C-alpha positions as a Python dict, from the first residue, in 0.01 Angstrom:
ca = {
    (1, 'M'): (0, 0, 0),
    (2, 'S'): (-78, -359, 91),
    (3, 'R'): (-170, -449, 446),
    (4, 'A'): (135, -680, 481),
    (5, 'I'): (376, -405, 375),
    (6, 'N'): (203, -160, 608),
    (7, 'H'): (253, -405, 901),
    (8, 'L'): (619, -454, 808),
    (9, 'L'): (678, -79, 801),
    (10, 'I'): (505, -25, 1134),
    (11, 'G'): (686, -323, 1289),
    (12, 'G'): (1021, -196, 1160),
    (13, 'F'): (950, 148, 1300),
    (14, 'I'): (868, 1, 1641),
    (15, 'I'): (1187, -205, 1642),
    (16, 'M'): (1394, 96, 1537),
    (17, 'T'): (1249, 318, 1809),
    (18, 'M'): (1300, 47, 2071),
    (19, 'A'): (1669, 32, 1978),
    (20, 'I'): (1725, 405, 2030),
    (21, 'P'): (1921, 446, 2354),
    (22, 'T'): (1784, 679, 2614),
    (23, 'A'): (1996, 978, 2704),
    (24, 'T'): (2161, 952, 3042),
    (25, 'T'): (2428, 1150, 3214),
    (26, 'A'): (2712, 937, 3343),
    (27, 'N'): (2962, 1061, 3593),
    (28, 'A'): (3337, 986, 3577),
    (29, 'K'): (3300, 706, 3834),
    (30, 'D'): (3056, 526, 3602),
    (31, 'L'): (3307, 540, 3315),
    (32, 'K'): (3585, 334, 3474),
    (33, 'L'): (3702, 27, 3288),
    (34, 'E'): (3653, -301, 3469),
    (35, 'I'): (3960, -523, 3434),
    (36, 'V'): (3883, -898, 3439),
    (37, 'N'): (4152, -1162, 3490),
    (38, 'P'): (3973, -1486, 3587),
    (39, 'K'): (4157, -1686, 3851),
    (40, 'N'): (4127, -2011, 3654),
    (41, 'L'): (4315, -1863, 3355),
    (42, 'Y'): (4682, -1783, 3313),
    (43, 'D'): (4765, -1444, 3472),
    (44, 'P'): (4859, -1217, 3179),
    (45, 'T'): (4955, -912, 3388),
    (46, 'P'): (5329, -996, 3405),
    (47, 'N'): (5322, -980, 3023),
    (48, 'G'): (5157, -638, 3014),
    (49, 'Y'): (4792, -705, 2938),
    (50, 'S'): (4459, -812, 3088),
    (51, 'T'): (4238, -1101, 2980),
    (52, 'A'): (3930, -884, 2934),
    (53, 'V'): (3808, -532, 2991),
    (54, 'I'): (3446, -433, 3039),
    (55, 'V'): (3355, -95, 2892),
    (56, 'P'): (3087, 96, 3084),
    (57, 'R'): (2740, 99, 2933),
    (58, 'D'): (2720, 474, 2879),
    (59, 'A'): (3072, 525, 2749),
    (60, 'R'): (3155, 679, 2413),
    (61, 'L'): (3425, 488, 2227),
    (62, 'A'): (3708, 625, 2017),
    (63, 'Y'): (3928, 418, 1789),
    (64, 'I'): (4288, 530, 1746),
    (65, 'S'): (4439, 408, 1423),
    (66, 'G'): (4776, 236, 1417),
    (67, 'Q'): (5053, 453, 1556),
    (68, 'G'): (5397, 369, 1424),
    (69, 'G'): (5740, 474, 1538),
    (70, 'Q'): (5768, 786, 1322),
    (71, 'D'): (5889, 1098, 1498),
    (72, 'G'): (5731, 1440, 1443),
    (73, 'T'): (5911, 1478, 1110),
    (74, 'G'): (5799, 1136, 986),
    (75, 'A'): (6144, 981, 1025),
    (76, 'L'): (6174, 618, 1136),
    (77, 'S'): (6468, 478, 1327),
    (78, 'P'): (6585, 139, 1197),
    (79, 'D'): (6598, 22, 1562),
    (80, 'F'): (6297, -180, 1684),
    (81, 'A'): (6325, -54, 2045),
    (82, 'V'): (6330, 309, 1932),
    (83, 'Q'): (6025, 255, 1711),
    (84, 'V'): (5829, 90, 1993),
    (85, 'K'): (5908, 370, 2237),
    (86, 'Q'): (5813, 635, 1978),
    (87, 'A'): (5491, 451, 1883),
    (88, 'Y'): (5376, 458, 2246),
    (89, 'A'): (5471, 827, 2269),
    (90, 'N'): (5259, 883, 1955),
    (91, 'L'): (4972, 687, 2112),
    (92, 'R'): (4996, 906, 2423),
    (93, 'T'): (4981, 1216, 2200),
    (94, 'A'): (4674, 1077, 2020),
    (95, 'L'): (4508, 1012, 2360),
    (96, 'E'): (4583, 1367, 2471),
    (97, 'G'): (4430, 1492, 2147),
    (98, 'L'): (4109, 1315, 2249),
    (99, 'G'): (4129, 1450, 2604),
    (100, 'A'): (4187, 1093, 2726),
    (101, 'R'): (4437, 921, 2955),
    (102, 'P'): (4604, 578, 2930),
    (103, 'D'): (4370, 435, 3195),
    (104, 'Q'): (4082, 490, 2949),
    (105, 'V'): (4230, 249, 2691),
    (106, 'A'): (4022, -70, 2683),
    (107, 'K'): (4200, -260, 2403),
    (108, 'L'): (4531, -251, 2219),
    (109, 'T'): (4628, -436, 1905),
    (110, 'V'): (4998, -439, 1825),
    (111, 'F'): (5156, -547, 1500),
    (112, 'V'): (5517, -665, 1506),
    (113, 'V'): (5726, -728, 1196),
    (114, 'D'): (5926, -1053, 1220),
    (115, 'H'): (5814, -1113, 1577),
    (116, 'D'): (6011, -1350, 1796),
    (117, 'M'): (6018, -1414, 2169),
    (118, 'S'): (6318, -1185, 2219),
    (119, 'K'): (6090, -884, 2156),
    (120, 'L'): (5836, -963, 2428),
    (121, 'E'): (6032, -817, 2721),
    (122, 'L'): (6074, -485, 2540),
    (123, 'L'): (5705, -477, 2442),
    (124, 'T'): (5595, -561, 2797),
    (125, 'R'): (5817, -292, 2950),
    (126, 'N'): (5675, -24, 2720),
    (127, 'V'): (5314, -124, 2791),
    (128, 'K'): (5373, -125, 3167),
    (129, 'D'): (5552, 210, 3150),
    (130, 'M'): (5251, 364, 2980),
    (131, 'F'): (4962, 186, 3152),
    (132, 'G'): (5095, 94, 3497),
    (133, 'E'): (4849, -134, 3675),
    (134, 'T'): (4555, -53, 3445),
    (135, 'L'): (4655, -294, 3171),
    (136, 'P'): (4421, -300, 2870),
    (137, 'A'): (4320, -615, 2685),
    (138, 'Q'): (4576, -668, 2411),
    (139, 'T'): (4645, -877, 2103),
    (140, 'L'): (4985, -909, 1937),
    (141, 'I'): (4980, -995, 1569),
    (142, 'P'): (5305, -1095, 1399),
    (143, 'V'): (5319, -960, 1043),
    (144, 'P'): (5570, -988, 757),
    (145, 'K'): (5555, -612, 693),
    (146, 'L'): (5358, -297, 767),
    (147, 'A'): (5243, 2, 560),
    (148, 'I'): (5595, 117, 476),
    (149, 'D'): (5908, -96, 458),
    (150, 'P'): (6113, 53, 744),
    (151, 'M'): (5817, 30, 984),
    (152, 'L'): (5867, -249, 1241),
    (153, 'F'): (5592, -183, 1497),
    (154, 'E'): (5241, -37, 1513),
    (155, 'V'): (4987, -2, 1795),
    (156, 'E'): (4615, 80, 1770),
    (157, 'A'): (4372, 141, 2056),
    (158, 'V'): (4009, 145, 2157),
    (159, 'V'): (3944, 417, 2416),
    (160, 'I'): (3648, 515, 2630),
    (161, 'L'): (3582, 888, 2650),
    (162, 'E'): (3442, 1071, 2951),
}
């Protein structure tokens, strides 16, 4: 093996071992999300979200895939409000399956079919009902359609685990 290749291999090994995190034990207090709403920006909390959320250094993350408004049988109501309420109920069930609570959600992404401003109040109410004062960062993406035609709303989440 050439000397240059040998140096590259050794250097790569050193870099890889330097990037390995050290094991630490974090307590529940260390795993709280830090909500950041800078004073010089528009206050997003009346609209049901926070500008930014800092995830603790030692937290494990879980990603919850998009939860739609299907009930336990897979049926979808044609009503937008019913789908939104059910989607958040499904998100809560997914959180419980992880052993997590709503205050551990760092980020939401919501997808709304044919979004218009008339839907914001309903969306905000559902987020506040679920998250209270611990509002996650959130992005709303208007879309022409979702995975299946009758689906009107979907919510995905990034969660820290204790």
